[in-house]
Short mmCIF file of C-alpha atoms in Angstrom, two decimals:
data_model
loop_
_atom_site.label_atom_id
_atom_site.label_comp_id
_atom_site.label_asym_id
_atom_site.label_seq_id
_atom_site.Cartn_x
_atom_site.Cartn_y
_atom_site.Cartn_z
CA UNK A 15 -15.71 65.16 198.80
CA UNK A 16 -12.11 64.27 200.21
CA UNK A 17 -8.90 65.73 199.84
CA UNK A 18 -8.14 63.15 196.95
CA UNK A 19 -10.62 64.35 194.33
CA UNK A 20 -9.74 64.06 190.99
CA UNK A 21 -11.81 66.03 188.28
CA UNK A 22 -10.84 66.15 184.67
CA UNK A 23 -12.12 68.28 181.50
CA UNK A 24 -11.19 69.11 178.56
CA UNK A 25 -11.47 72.10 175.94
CA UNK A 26 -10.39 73.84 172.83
CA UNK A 27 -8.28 76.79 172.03
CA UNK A 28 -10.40 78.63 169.71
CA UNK A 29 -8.82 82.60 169.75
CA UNK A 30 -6.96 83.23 166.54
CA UNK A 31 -3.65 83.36 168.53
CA UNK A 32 -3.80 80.30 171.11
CA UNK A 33 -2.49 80.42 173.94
CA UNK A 34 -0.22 83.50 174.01
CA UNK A 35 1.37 85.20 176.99
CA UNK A 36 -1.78 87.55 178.13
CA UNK A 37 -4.05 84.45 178.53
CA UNK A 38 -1.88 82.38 180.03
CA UNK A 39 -1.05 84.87 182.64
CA UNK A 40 -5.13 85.23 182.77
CA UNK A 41 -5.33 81.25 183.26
CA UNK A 42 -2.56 80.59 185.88
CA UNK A 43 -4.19 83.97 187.92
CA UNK A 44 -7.59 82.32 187.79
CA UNK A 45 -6.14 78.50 188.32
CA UNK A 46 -4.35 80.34 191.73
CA UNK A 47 -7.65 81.53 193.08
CA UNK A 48 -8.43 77.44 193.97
CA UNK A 49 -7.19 75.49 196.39
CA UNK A 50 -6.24 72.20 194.15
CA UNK A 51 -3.75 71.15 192.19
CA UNK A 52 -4.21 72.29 188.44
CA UNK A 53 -2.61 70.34 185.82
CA UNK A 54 -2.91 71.79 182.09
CA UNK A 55 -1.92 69.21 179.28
CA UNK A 56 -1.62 69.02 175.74
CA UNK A 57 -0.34 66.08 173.46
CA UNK A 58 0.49 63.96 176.34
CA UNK A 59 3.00 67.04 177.44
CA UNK A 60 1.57 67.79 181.13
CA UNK A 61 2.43 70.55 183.01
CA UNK A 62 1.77 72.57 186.30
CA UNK A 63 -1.62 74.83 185.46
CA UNK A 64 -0.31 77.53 188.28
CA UNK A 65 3.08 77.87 186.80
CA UNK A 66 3.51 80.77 184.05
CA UNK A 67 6.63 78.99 182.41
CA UNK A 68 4.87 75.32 182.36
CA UNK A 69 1.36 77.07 180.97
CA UNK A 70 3.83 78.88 177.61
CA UNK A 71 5.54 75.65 177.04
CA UNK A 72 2.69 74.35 175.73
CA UNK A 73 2.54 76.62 172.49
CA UNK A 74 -1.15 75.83 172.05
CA UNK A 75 -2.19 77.24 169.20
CA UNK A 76 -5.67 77.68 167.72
CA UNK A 77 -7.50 74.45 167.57
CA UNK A 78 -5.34 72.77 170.35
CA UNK A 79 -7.52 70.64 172.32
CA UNK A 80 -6.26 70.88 176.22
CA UNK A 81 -6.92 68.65 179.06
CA UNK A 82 -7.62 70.30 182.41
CA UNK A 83 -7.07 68.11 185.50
CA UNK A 84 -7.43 68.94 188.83
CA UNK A 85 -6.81 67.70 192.50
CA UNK A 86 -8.08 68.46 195.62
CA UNK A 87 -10.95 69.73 197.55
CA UNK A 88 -13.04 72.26 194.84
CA UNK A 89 -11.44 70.53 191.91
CA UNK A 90 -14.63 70.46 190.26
CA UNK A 91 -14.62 74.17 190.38
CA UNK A 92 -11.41 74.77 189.39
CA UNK A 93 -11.99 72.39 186.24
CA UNK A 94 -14.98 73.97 185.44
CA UNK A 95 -13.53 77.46 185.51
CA UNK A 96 -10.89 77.06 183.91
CA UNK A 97 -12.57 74.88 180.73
CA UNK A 98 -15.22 77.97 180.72
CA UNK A 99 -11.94 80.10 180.15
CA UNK A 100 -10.58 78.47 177.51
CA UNK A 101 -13.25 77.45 175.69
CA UNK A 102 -14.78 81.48 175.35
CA UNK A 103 -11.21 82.40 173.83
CA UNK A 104 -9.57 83.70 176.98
CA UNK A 105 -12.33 86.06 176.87
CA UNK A 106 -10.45 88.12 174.23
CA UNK A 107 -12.38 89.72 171.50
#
């Protein structure tokens, strides 16, 4: 793989209420632990998956479907991780 990989994926918000502050303080720590870039999107509204502030802007509420895009070396891994994440409710119960 090269420098210039570009993975994409995409998943759904499914706790009861989306994407609050807890899990997206739980997604930017576990989006920080790869080496690519990690870009979180809803609704064509993109922003920087690492960033606290860009991650809340997105008021994703239940049923939200995200796109997860990321750049760089274990991209794959990082989209992967991160779609797990969201997609088992920011593991809350």
């Amino acid at each position: 793989m090269t420098d210039n990989n570009i993975v994409e994926g995409r998943a759904r918000v499914r706790n009861r209420l989306g994407l609050h502050a807890r899990p997206a303080a739980e997604f930017v720590k576990l989006a920080a632990r790869f080496e690519s870039e990690v870009q979180l999107s809803k609704e064509g509204l993109a922003v920087n998956g690492k960033s606290i502030m860009g991650v809340l802007m997105l008021a994703a509420e239940r049923g939200s479907e995200l796109v997860i895009r990321g750049e760089g070396r274990d991209a794959a891994e990082a989209v992967e991780a991160l779609r797990i994440f969201v997609e088992q409710g920011f593991k809350e119960t």
